[in-house]
mmCIF file of C-alpha atoms (C1' of nucleotides) in Angstrom:
data_model
loop_
_atom_site.group_PDB
_atom_site.id
_atom_site.type_symbol
_atom_site.label_atom_id
_atom_site.label_comp_id
_atom_site.label_asym_id
_atom_site.label_seq_id
_atom_site.Cartn_x
_atom_site.Cartn_y
_atom_site.Cartn_z
ATOM 1 C CA MET F 8 0.000 0.000 0.000
ATOM 2 C CA LYS F 9 1.401 3.316 -0.853
ATOM 3 C CA ARG F 10 0.417 6.584 0.642
ATOM 4 C CA SER F 11 -3.301 6.071 0.599
ATOM 5 C CA SER F 12 -5.167 7.533 3.472
ATOM 6 C CA ARG F 13 -6.239 5.417 6.360
ATOM 7 C CA LEU F 14 -9.778 6.586 5.719
ATOM 8 C CA SER F 15 -10.158 4.488 2.565
ATOM 9 C CA LEU F 16 -8.661 1.566 4.358
ATOM 10 C CA ALA F 17 -11.101 1.969 7.222
ATOM 11 C CA LEU F 18 -14.087 2.183 4.901
ATOM 12 C CA HIS F 19 -12.972 -0.853 2.997
ATOM 13 C CA ALA F 20 -12.634 -2.862 6.167
ATOM 14 C CA LEU F 21 -15.980 -1.662 7.475
ATOM 15 C CA VAL F 22 -17.792 -2.725 4.320
ATOM 16 C CA HIS F 23 -16.282 -6.159 4.646
ATOM 17 C CA LEU F 24 -17.444 -6.377 8.228
ATOM 18 C CA HIS F 25 -20.889 -5.261 7.199
ATOM 19 C CA LYS F 26 -21.121 -7.862 4.462
ATOM 20 C CA GLN F 27 -20.209 -10.658 6.802
ATOM 21 C CA PRO F 28 -22.152 -9.949 9.975
ATOM 22 C CA GLU F 29 -22.395 -13.601 10.996
ATOM 23 C CA GLU F 30 -18.886 -14.112 12.207
ATOM 24 C CA ALA F 31 -16.019 -11.933 13.332
ATOM 25 C CA ILE F 32 -13.249 -11.316 10.838
ATOM 26 C CA THR F 33 -9.640 -11.446 11.883
ATOM 27 C CA SER F 34 -7.032 -8.823 11.189
ATOM 28 C CA THR F 35 -5.145 -11.327 9.099
ATOM 29 C CA THR F 36 -8.103 -12.034 6.841
ATOM 30 C CA LEU F 37 -8.843 -8.355 6.454
ATOM 31 C CA ALA F 38 -5.203 -7.663 5.760
ATOM 32 C CA GLN F 39 -5.350 -10.025 2.797
ATOM 33 C CA CYS F 40 -8.402 -8.230 1.375
ATOM 34 C CA LEU F 41 -6.849 -4.838 1.947
ATOM 35 C CA MET F 42 -3.470 -5.999 0.768
ATOM 36 C CA THR F 43 -1.669 -4.781 3.802
ATOM 37 C CA ASN F 44 -0.370 -5.960 7.137
ATOM 38 C CA PRO F 45 -2.438 -7.297 10.045
ATOM 39 C CA VAL F 46 -0.840 -4.771 12.329
ATOM 40 C CA VAL F 47 -1.873 -1.932 10.080
ATOM 41 C CA VAL F 48 -5.422 -3.253 10.152
ATOM 42 C CA ARG F 49 -5.341 -3.357 13.919
ATOM 43 C CA ARG F 50 -4.033 0.175 14.056
ATOM 44 C CA VAL F 51 -6.823 1.452 11.855
ATOM 45 C CA LEU F 52 -9.623 -0.559 13.390
ATOM 46 C CA GLY F 53 -8.220 0.176 16.824
ATOM 47 C CA THR F 54 -9.096 3.831 16.439
ATOM 48 C CA LEU F 55 -12.545 2.844 15.226
ATOM 49 C CA ARG F 56 -12.905 0.692 18.302
ATOM 50 C CA GLU F 57 -12.130 3.638 20.521
ATOM 51 C CA ALA F 58 -14.880 5.497 18.713
ATOM 52 C CA GLY F 59 -17.363 2.740 19.417
ATOM 53 C CA ILE F 60 -17.835 1.788 15.800
ATOM 54 C CA VAL F 61 -16.357 -1.691 15.910
ATOM 55 C CA ALA F 62 -15.457 -4.195 18.585
ATOM 56 C CA ALA F 63 -12.669 -6.729 18.716
ATOM 57 C CA SER F 64 -12.722 -10.063 20.475
ATOM 58 C CA LYS F 65 -9.723 -12.159 21.265
ATOM 59 C CA GLY F 66 -9.120 -15.859 21.250
ATOM 60 C CA HIS F 67 -10.806 -18.517 19.195
ATOM 61 C CA ASP F 68 -13.194 -17.251 16.547
ATOM 62 C CA GLY F 69 -12.172 -13.807 17.590
ATOM 63 C CA GLY F 70 -11.885 -10.825 15.310
ATOM 64 C CA TRP F 71 -13.755 -7.681 14.395
ATOM 65 C CA ARG F 72 -17.452 -6.843 14.238
ATOM 66 C CA LEU F 73 -19.555 -3.803 13.643
ATOM 67 C CA LEU F 74 -21.128 -2.438 16.788
ATOM 68 C CA ARG F 75 -23.977 -0.673 15.047
ATOM 69 C CA PRO F 76 -26.058 -1.220 11.918
ATOM 70 C CA ALA F 77 -24.334 0.112 8.838
ATOM 71 C CA ALA F 78 -27.161 2.529 8.114
ATOM 72 C CA GLU F 79 -26.364 4.305 11.361
ATOM 73 C CA ILE F 80 -22.684 4.684 10.668
ATOM 74 C CA SER F 81 -22.020 7.842 8.715
ATOM 75 C CA LEU F 82 -18.831 8.505 6.879
ATOM 76 C CA ARG F 83 -18.475 11.532 9.064
ATOM 77 C CA GLN F 84 -18.229 9.399 12.145
ATOM 78 C CA VAL F 85 -15.576 7.273 10.535
ATOM 79 C CA TYR F 86 -13.794 10.353 9.315
ATOM 80 C CA ALA F 87 -13.906 11.962 12.732
ATOM 81 C CA ALA F 88 -12.797 8.791 14.424
ATOM 82 C CA MET F 89 -9.763 8.517 12.216
ATOM 83 C CA GLY F 90 -8.755 11.965 13.384
ATOM 84 C CA GLU F 91 -7.654 12.593 9.871
ATOM 85 C CA SER F 92 -8.082 15.713 7.889
ATOM 86 C CA LEU F 93 -9.036 15.462 4.275
ATOM 87 C CA LEU F 94 -7.418 18.838 4.042
ATOM 88 C CA ILE F 95 -3.741 19.376 3.911
ATOM 89 C CA ARG F 96 -2.400 20.890 7.036
ATOM 90 C CA THR F 97 -0.529 23.993 6.049
ATOM 91 C CA GLU F 98 1.523 24.592 9.123
ATOM 92 C CA SER F 99 2.569 28.121 9.773
ATOM 93 C CA ASP F 100 6.277 28.529 10.147
ATOM 94 C CA PRO F 101 7.172 29.499 13.682
ATOM 95 C CA GLY F 102 9.941 31.878 12.657
ATOM 96 C CA ASP F 103 7.782 34.031 10.479
ATOM 97 C CA ILE F 104 5.711 35.679 13.174
ATOM 98 C CA GLN F 105 7.651 38.893 12.845
ATOM 99 C CA CYS F 106 6.157 39.487 9.433
ATOM 100 C CA GLY F 107 2.580 40.726 9.426
ATOM 101 C CA ILE F 108 1.936 39.335 6.005
ATOM 102 C CA VAL F 109 2.656 35.812 7.088
ATOM 103 C CA ARG F 110 0.262 36.147 9.963
ATOM 104 C CA THR F 111 -2.444 37.396 7.659
ATOM 105 C CA VAL F 112 -1.899 34.709 5.071
ATOM 106 C CA ASN F 113 -1.868 32.063 7.747
ATOM 107 C CA SER F 114 -4.972 33.498 9.308
ATOM 108 C CA VAL F 115 -6.856 33.613 6.033
ATOM 109 C CA MET F 116 -5.749 30.151 5.107
ATOM 110 C CA GLY F 117 -6.596 28.846 8.549
ATOM 111 C CA ASP F 118 -10.072 30.310 8.491
ATOM 112 C CA PHE F 119 -10.621 28.990 5.035
ATOM 113 C CA LEU F 120 -9.505 25.505 5.915
ATOM 114 C CA ALA F 121 -11.640 25.443 9.022
ATOM 115 C CA ASP F 122 -14.670 26.427 6.979
ATOM 116 C CA ALA F 123 -13.867 23.876 4.357
ATOM 117 C CA GLU F 124 -13.403 21.188 6.956
ATOM 118 C CA ALA F 125 -16.870 21.836 8.339
ATOM 119 C CA LEU F 126 -18.268 21.756 4.856
ATOM 120 C CA LEU F 127 -16.716 18.431 4.075
ATOM 121 C CA ALA F 128 -17.915 16.999 7.336
ATOM 122 C CA ALA F 129 -21.462 18.093 6.596
ATOM 123 C CA ARG F 130 -21.321 16.278 3.288
ATOM 124 C CA LEU F 131 -19.848 13.154 4.782
ATOM 125 C CA GLU F 132 -22.673 13.101 7.287
ATOM 126 C CA ARG F 133 -25.076 12.376 4.472
ATOM 127 C CA VAL F 134 -23.386 9.182 3.354
ATOM 128 C CA SER F 135 -23.675 6.043 5.424
ATOM 129 C CA LEU F 136 -21.679 2.881 5.375
ATOM 130 C CA ASP F 137 -24.765 1.143 4.106
ATOM 131 C CA ASP F 138 -24.892 3.482 1.116
ATOM 132 C CA ILE F 139 -21.446 2.376 0.108
ATOM 133 C CA ALA F 140 -22.167 -1.275 0.714
ATOM 134 C CA ARG F 141 -25.282 -1.113 -1.439
ATOM 135 C CA GLN F 142 -23.300 0.396 -4.245
ATOM 136 C CA ALA F 143 -20.793 -2.378 -4.011
ATOM 137 C CA THR F 144 -23.231 -5.259 -4.092
ATOM 138 C CA PRO F 145 -25.383 -5.043 -7.210
ATOM 139 C CA ASN F 146 -22.921 -4.721 -10.040
ATOM 140 C CA PRO F 147 -19.383 -5.436 -8.953
ATOM 141 C CA LEU F 148 -18.209 -5.435 -12.541
ATOM 142 C CA HIS F 149 -19.899 -2.355 -13.970
ATOM 143 C CA PRO F 150 -19.719 0.416 -11.418
ATOM 144 C CA HIS F 151 -21.608 3.485 -12.530
ATOM 145 C CA HIS F 152 -18.695 5.675 -11.594
ATOM 146 C CA GLY F 153 -20.604 8.873 -12.253
ATOM 147 C CA ALA F 154 -23.243 11.078 -10.670
ATOM 148 C CA HIS F 155 -23.970 9.482 -7.357
ATOM 149 C CA HIS F 156 -26.256 10.862 -4.758
ATOM 150 C CA HIS F 157 -23.912 12.725 -2.525
ATOM 151 C CA GLY F 158 -24.145 16.064 -4.285
ATOM 152 C CA MET S 9 10.400 25.861 6.816
ATOM 153 C CA LYS S 10 8.742 22.628 7.677
ATOM 154 C CA ARG S 11 6.128 20.893 5.692
ATOM 155 C CA SER S 12 4.004 23.903 4.886
ATOM 156 C CA SER S 13 2.312 23.918 1.561
ATOM 157 C CA ARG S 14 3.681 25.857 -1.324
ATOM 158 C CA LEU S 15 0.362 27.657 -1.544
ATOM 159 C CA SER S 16 0.967 29.691 1.597
ATOM 160 C CA LEU S 17 4.430 30.432 0.397
ATOM 161 C CA ALA S 18 3.105 31.618 -2.934
ATOM 162 C CA LEU S 19 0.503 33.851 -1.355
ATOM 163 C CA HIS S 20 3.027 35.338 0.979
ATOM 164 C CA ALA S 21 5.340 36.149 -1.881
ATOM 165 C CA LEU S 22 2.535 37.590 -3.971
ATOM 166 C CA VAL S 23 1.462 39.934 -1.209
ATOM 167 C CA HIS S 24 5.013 41.188 -0.937
ATOM 168 C CA LEU S 25 5.121 41.795 -4.668
ATOM 169 C CA HIS S 26 1.824 43.598 -4.486
ATOM 170 C CA LYS S 27 2.986 45.838 -1.680
ATOM 171 C CA GLN S 28 6.082 46.866 -3.519
ATOM 172 C CA PRO S 29 4.929 47.425 -7.090
ATOM 173 C CA GLU S 30 7.601 50.005 -7.878
ATOM 174 C CA GLU S 31 10.541 47.728 -8.279
ATOM 175 C CA ALA S 32 11.085 44.061 -8.919
ATOM 176 C CA ILE S 33 11.981 41.907 -5.928
ATOM 177 C CA THR S 34 14.677 39.314 -6.166
ATOM 178 C CA SER S 35 14.378 35.699 -5.114
ATOM 179 C CA THR S 36 17.013 36.295 -2.492
ATOM 180 C CA THR S 37 15.114 39.139 -0.872
ATOM 181 C CA LEU S 38 11.890 37.184 -0.929
ATOM 182 C CA ALA S 39 13.663 34.158 0.472
ATOM 183 C CA GLN S 40 14.659 36.218 3.507
ATOM 184 C CA CYS S 41 11.067 37.323 4.086
ATOM 185 C CA LEU S 42 9.741 33.801 3.636
ATOM 186 C CA MET S 43 12.579 32.298 5.605
ATOM 187 C CA THR S 44 13.535 29.877 2.954
ATOM 188 C CA ASN S 45 15.921 29.391 0.080
ATOM 189 C CA PRO S 46 16.101 31.490 -3.108
ATOM 190 C CA VAL S 47 15.809 28.363 -5.202
ATOM 191 C CA VAL S 48 12.617 27.398 -3.453
ATOM 192 C CA VAL S 49 11.249 30.846 -4.186
ATOM 193 C CA ARG S 50 12.111 30.441 -7.834
ATOM 194 C CA ARG S 51 10.469 27.086 -7.946
ATOM 195 C CA VAL S 52 7.260 28.410 -6.494
ATOM 196 C CA LEU S 53 7.165 31.649 -8.441
ATOM 197 C CA GLY S 54 8.234 29.768 -11.535
ATOM 198 C CA THR S 55 4.956 27.939 -11.607
ATOM 199 C CA LEU S 56 3.120 31.207 -11.097
ATOM 200 C CA ARG S 57 5.062 32.632 -14.017
ATOM 201 C CA GLU S 58 3.889 29.792 -16.235
ATOM 202 C CA ALA S 59 0.369 30.667 -15.206
ATOM 203 C CA GLY S 60 0.851 34.282 -16.233
ATOM 204 C CA ILE S 61 0.486 35.657 -12.733
ATOM 205 C CA VAL S 62 4.010 36.985 -12.258
ATOM 206 C CA ALA S 63 6.943 37.753 -14.476
ATOM 207 C CA ALA S 64 10.638 37.480 -13.818
ATOM 208 C CA SER S 65 13.355 39.648 -15.300
ATOM 209 C CA LYS S 66 17.010 38.852 -15.270
ATOM 210 C CA GLY S 67 20.058 41.024 -14.935
ATOM 211 C CA HIS S 68 20.450 44.263 -13.024
ATOM 212 C CA ASP S 69 17.403 45.347 -11.077
ATOM 213 C CA GLY S 70 15.831 42.107 -12.103
ATOM 214 C CA GLY S 71 13.412 40.108 -10.019
ATOM 215 C CA TRP S 72 9.741 39.366 -9.761
ATOM 216 C CA ARG S 73 6.668 41.471 -10.471
ATOM 217 C CA LEU S 74 2.947 40.960 -10.578
ATOM 218 C CA LEU S 75 1.563 40.823 -14.094
ATOM 219 C CA ARG S 76 -1.946 41.854 -13.138
ATOM 220 C CA PRO S 77 -3.546 44.063 -10.496
ATOM 221 C CA ALA S 78 -3.978 42.224 -7.249
ATOM 222 C CA ALA S 79 -7.730 42.678 -7.324
ATOM 223 C CA GLU S 80 -7.846 40.559 -10.449
ATOM 224 C CA ILE S 81 -5.828 37.716 -8.995
ATOM 225 C CA SER S 82 -8.059 35.289 -7.183
ATOM 226 C CA LEU S 83 -6.800 32.731 -4.762
ATOM 227 C CA ARG S 84 -8.325 30.169 -7.029
ATOM 228 C CA GLN S 85 -6.001 31.143 -9.816
ATOM 229 C CA VAL S 86 -3.026 30.858 -7.542
ATOM 230 C CA TYR S 87 -4.310 27.592 -6.188
ATOM 231 C CA ALA S 88 -4.859 26.193 -9.666
ATOM 232 C CA ALA S 89 -1.497 27.419 -10.842
ATOM 233 C CA MET S 90 0.272 25.644 -8.033
ATOM 234 C CA GLY S 91 -1.345 22.446 -9.199
ATOM 235 C CA GLU S 92 -1.796 21.616 -5.579
ATOM 236 C CA SER S 93 -4.713 19.975 -4.000
ATOM 237 C CA LEU S 94 -5.919 21.210 -0.666
ATOM 238 C CA LEU S 95 -7.338 17.746 -0.376
ATOM 239 C CA ILE S 96 -5.302 14.745 0.489
ATOM 240 C CA ARG S 97 -4.791 12.473 -2.423
ATOM 241 C CA THR S 98 -6.079 9.113 -1.432
ATOM 242 C CA GLU S 99 -4.490 6.965 -4.088
ATOM 243 C CA SER S 100 -6.180 3.705 -4.856
ATOM 244 C CA ASP S 101 -3.890 0.741 -4.564
ATOM 245 C CA PRO S 102 -3.252 -0.832 -7.936
ATOM 246 C CA GLY S 103 -3.415 -4.396 -6.660
ATOM 247 C CA ASP S 104 -6.852 -4.081 -5.171
ATOM 248 C CA ILE S 105 -8.844 -3.959 -8.372
ATOM 249 C CA GLN S 106 -9.926 -7.548 -8.008
ATOM 250 C CA CYS S 107 -12.043 -6.639 -5.035
ATOM 251 C CA GLY S 108 -15.327 -4.938 -5.879
ATOM 252 C CA ILE S 109 -15.489 -3.237 -2.538
ATOM 253 C CA VAL S 110 -12.252 -1.433 -3.097
ATOM 254 C CA ARG S 111 -13.453 -0.140 -6.408
ATOM 255 C CA THR S 112 -16.629 1.118 -4.837
ATOM 256 C CA VAL S 113 -14.897 2.766 -1.927
ATOM 257 C CA ASN S 114 -12.402 4.362 -4.248
ATOM 258 C CA SER S 115 -15.148 5.492 -6.556
ATOM 259 C CA VAL S 116 -17.194 7.010 -3.757
ATOM 260 C CA MET S 117 -14.148 8.672 -2.258
ATOM 261 C CA GLY S 118 -13.050 9.912 -5.652
ATOM 262 C CA ASP S 119 -16.407 11.406 -6.456
ATOM 263 C CA PHE S 120 -16.568 12.975 -3.065
ATOM 264 C CA LEU S 121 -13.131 14.495 -3.321
ATOM 265 C CA ALA S 122 -13.840 15.825 -6.796
ATOM 266 C CA ASP S 123 -16.977 17.500 -5.523
ATOM 267 C CA ALA S 124 -15.176 18.898 -2.546
ATOM 268 C CA GLU S 125 -12.380 20.163 -4.700
ATOM 269 C CA ALA S 126 -14.842 22.077 -6.865
ATOM 270 C CA LEU S 127 -16.457 23.476 -3.767
ATOM 271 C CA LEU S 128 -13.185 24.704 -2.364
ATOM 272 C CA ALA S 129 -12.259 26.230 -5.681
ATOM 273 C CA ALA S 130 -15.537 28.108 -5.807
ATOM 274 C CA ARG S 131 -14.807 29.570 -2.407
ATOM 275 C CA LEU S 132 -11.271 30.495 -3.288
ATOM 276 C CA GLU S 133 -12.594 32.305 -6.329
ATOM 277 C CA ARG S 134 -14.221 34.831 -4.059
ATOM 278 C CA VAL S 135 -11.028 35.917 -2.364
ATOM 279 C CA SER S 136 -8.531 38.059 -4.203
ATOM 280 C CA LEU S 137 -4.933 38.776 -3.495
ATOM 281 C CA ASP S 138 -5.972 42.337 -2.783
ATOM 282 C CA ASP S 139 -8.345 41.144 -0.089
ATOM 283 C CA ILE S 140 -5.488 39.517 1.709
ATOM 284 C CA ALA S 141 -3.197 42.487 1.247
ATOM 285 C CA ARG S 142 -5.800 44.850 2.658
ATOM 286 C CA GLN S 143 -6.162 42.683 5.709
ATOM 287 C CA ALA S 144 -2.450 42.757 6.213
ATOM 288 C CA THR S 145 -2.014 46.491 5.971
ATOM 289 C CA PRO S 146 -4.196 48.236 8.555
ATOM 290 C CA ASN S 147 -3.222 46.618 11.808
ATOM 291 C CA PRO S 148 -0.145 44.510 11.491
ATOM 292 C CA LEU S 149 0.045 44.047 15.222
ATOM 293 C CA HIS S 150 -3.565 43.333 16.146
ATOM 294 C CA PRO S 151 -5.004 41.034 13.542
ATOM 295 C CA HIS S 152 -8.676 40.340 14.094
ATOM 296 C CA HIS S 153 -8.117 36.640 13.551
ATOM 297 C CA GLY S 154 -11.817 35.841 13.513
ATOM 298 C CA ALA S 155 -14.875 36.099 11.312
ATOM 299 C CA HIS S 156 -13.645 37.326 8.001
ATOM 300 C CA HIS S 157 -15.701 37.734 4.887
ATOM 301 C CA HIS S 158 -15.108 34.545 3.058
ATOM 302 C CA GLY S 159 -17.958 32.572 4.554
ATOM 303 C "C1'" DG K 8 -4.712 -26.030 33.104
ATOM 304 C "C1'" DT K 9 -2.488 -25.852 29.062
ATOM 305 C "C1'" DT K 10 -2.628 -25.075 24.344
ATOM 306 C "C1'" DT K 11 -4.103 -22.253 20.665
ATOM 307 C "C1'" DC K 12 -5.591 -18.255 18.361
ATOM 308 C "C1'" DA K 13 -6.582 -13.815 18.351
ATOM 309 C "C1'" DT K 14 -5.871 -8.757 19.618
ATOM 310 C "C1'" DG K 15 -2.801 -4.797 21.676
ATOM 311 C "C1'" DT K 16 1.211 -2.407 21.360
ATOM 312 C "C1'" DA K 17 5.969 -1.084 21.285
ATOM 313 C "C1'" DA K 18 10.105 -0.596 18.614
ATOM 314 C "C1'" DC K 19 12.305 -0.475 14.479
ATOM 315 C "C1'" DT K 20 12.952 -0.391 9.289
ATOM 316 C "C1'" DT K 21 11.523 0.885 4.820
ATOM 317 C "C1'" DT K 22 9.495 3.877 1.683
ATOM 318 C "C1'" DT K 23 7.910 8.229 -0.257
ATOM 319 C "C1'" DA K 24 7.343 13.216 -0.547
ATOM 320 C "C1'" DT K 25 8.956 17.607 0.380
ATOM 321 C "C1'" DT K 26 12.252 20.810 1.232
ATOM 322 C "C1'" DG K 27 16.864 22.540 1.430
ATOM 323 C "C1'" DT K 28 21.301 23.054 -0.864
ATOM 324 C "C1'" DT K 29 24.991 23.346 -4.232
ATOM 325 C "C1'" DA K 30 26.426 24.150 -8.684
ATOM 326 C "C1'" DC K 31 26.299 25.969 -13.004
ATOM 327 C "C1'" DA K 32 24.298 27.625 -17.472
ATOM 328 C "C1'" DT K 33 21.689 31.505 -19.312
ATOM 329 C "C1'" DT K 34 20.237 36.075 -19.903
ATOM 330 C "C1'" DG K 35 20.073 41.103 -19.509
ATOM 331 C "C1'" DC K 36 21.882 45.384 -18.167
ATOM 332 C "C1'" DT K 37 25.703 48.774 -17.397
ATOM 333 C "C1'" DA Y 4 33.700 42.411 -20.227
ATOM 334 C "C1'" DG Y 5 31.571 41.899 -15.938
ATOM 335 C "C1'" DC Y 6 28.032 41.845 -12.736
ATOM 336 C "C1'" DA Y 7 23.512 40.408 -11.212
ATOM 337 C "C1'" DA Y 8 19.729 38.154 -11.663
ATOM 338 C "C1'" DT Y 9 16.793 33.914 -13.123
ATOM 339 C "C1'" DG Y 10 16.406 28.746 -14.700
ATOM 340 C "C1'" DT Y 11 17.298 24.265 -13.717
ATOM 341 C "C1'" DA Y 12 19.485 19.984 -12.713
ATOM 342 C "C1'" DA Y 13 21.321 17.001 -9.271
ATOM 343 C "C1'" DC Y 14 21.828 15.746 -4.800
ATOM 344 C "C1'" DA Y 15 21.321 15.766 0.459
ATOM 345 C "C1'" DA Y 16 18.492 16.300 4.494
ATOM 346 C "C1'" DT Y 17 14.163 15.965 6.685
ATOM 347 C "C1'" DA Y 18 9.784 14.337 7.902
ATOM 348 C "C1'" DA Y 19 5.683 11.570 7.578
ATOM 349 C "C1'" DA Y 20 3.421 7.320 6.616
ATOM 350 C "C1'" DA Y 21 3.405 2.555 6.160
ATOM 351 C "C1'" DG Y 22 5.463 -1.993 6.705
ATOM 352 C "C1'" DT Y 23 7.543 -5.300 9.781
ATOM 353 C "C1'" DT Y 24 9.060 -7.925 13.782
ATOM 354 C "C1'" DA Y 25 8.454 -9.252 18.318
ATOM 355 C "C1'" DC Y 26 6.134 -10.146 22.265
ATOM 356 C "C1'" DA Y 27 2.652 -9.482 26.035
ATOM 357 C "C1'" DT Y 28 -2.313 -10.187 26.980
ATOM 358 C "C1'" DG Y 29 -6.675 -12.305 26.970
ATOM 359 C "C1'" DA Y 30 -10.347 -15.705 25.644
ATOM 360 C "C1'" DA Y 31 -11.936 -19.948 24.011
ATOM 361 C "C1'" DA Y 32 -11.189 -25.071 23.065
ATOM 362 C "C1'" DC Y 33 -9.341 -29.323 24.323
#
DNA sequence: GTTTCATGTAACTTTTATTGTTACATTGCT
DNA sequence: AGCAATGTAACAATAAAAGTTACATGAAAC
């Protein structure tokens, strides 16, 4: 896996969990689907566990399960849980504070990014895990790939 | 400078150019203001030159100038010129294509990010370089830091 | 109770992207 | 000619993310 955000990974894993609600799925199995390492899976799902989205059980037949129905899990919750920003963090250089222009640019950029972040979150709220899962089921070979419903 | 996006750097430089329209400013001078290297400045302003936003002149009294009035330079233009995305690029792993879920997740994420990108661009369109410069001028020591006009 | 299978987590290595730096060719002005 | 600037290539340093190894912990099966 190269440089893809943990958010996609989390969503992918969650859809798998949703599609197989009968039994818990192990990190190793998920890692094969996601083409990554079991430890990476645990890291990602671990943060989702802290957010109350999934639960892990140890021992025999242990593994991961969803804690809530997929229709009640919004992408926003997953997004928030991951603590990730879809936006690039444009750190302000500490040495520049002497220059008023830097402060202004940083301030404008910061305000803008905060606004944008809220906007993105509002949009993510409208998509649920179930929405994604339903898109994945019907035609796995001919995805529409256009105009979905999140606009 | 650590890990800040080239966009902030570009804006900072542009404001400086705007505030000193009389004479061209050299990469070295700008580098001191931006606390970075002259070559980095050239790299950043070079892309803005290709976009027709600034011009560089060589030789004596050479340096950088704005090509258009600051009121006609929108942050969107700068943003587009930099070819940067404010959004994190969540690359889809090439090996995952066999799994329908990955395709769906990637598709949903891709659509979402494209939408979001357009949304951000639309907002950036409404802020001009002059807007930023005017905010920087009046009170360099007591920036309001809240509720600006870009919402 | 011991074995087995799973998570939880720490520590380290590898990889990738960005930035910083050096060096030098090119161009324009005096 | 000579200076002063950009333009650009090549390389080093830095930082962030992901991959990996190793092992402790806990729960179920035998």
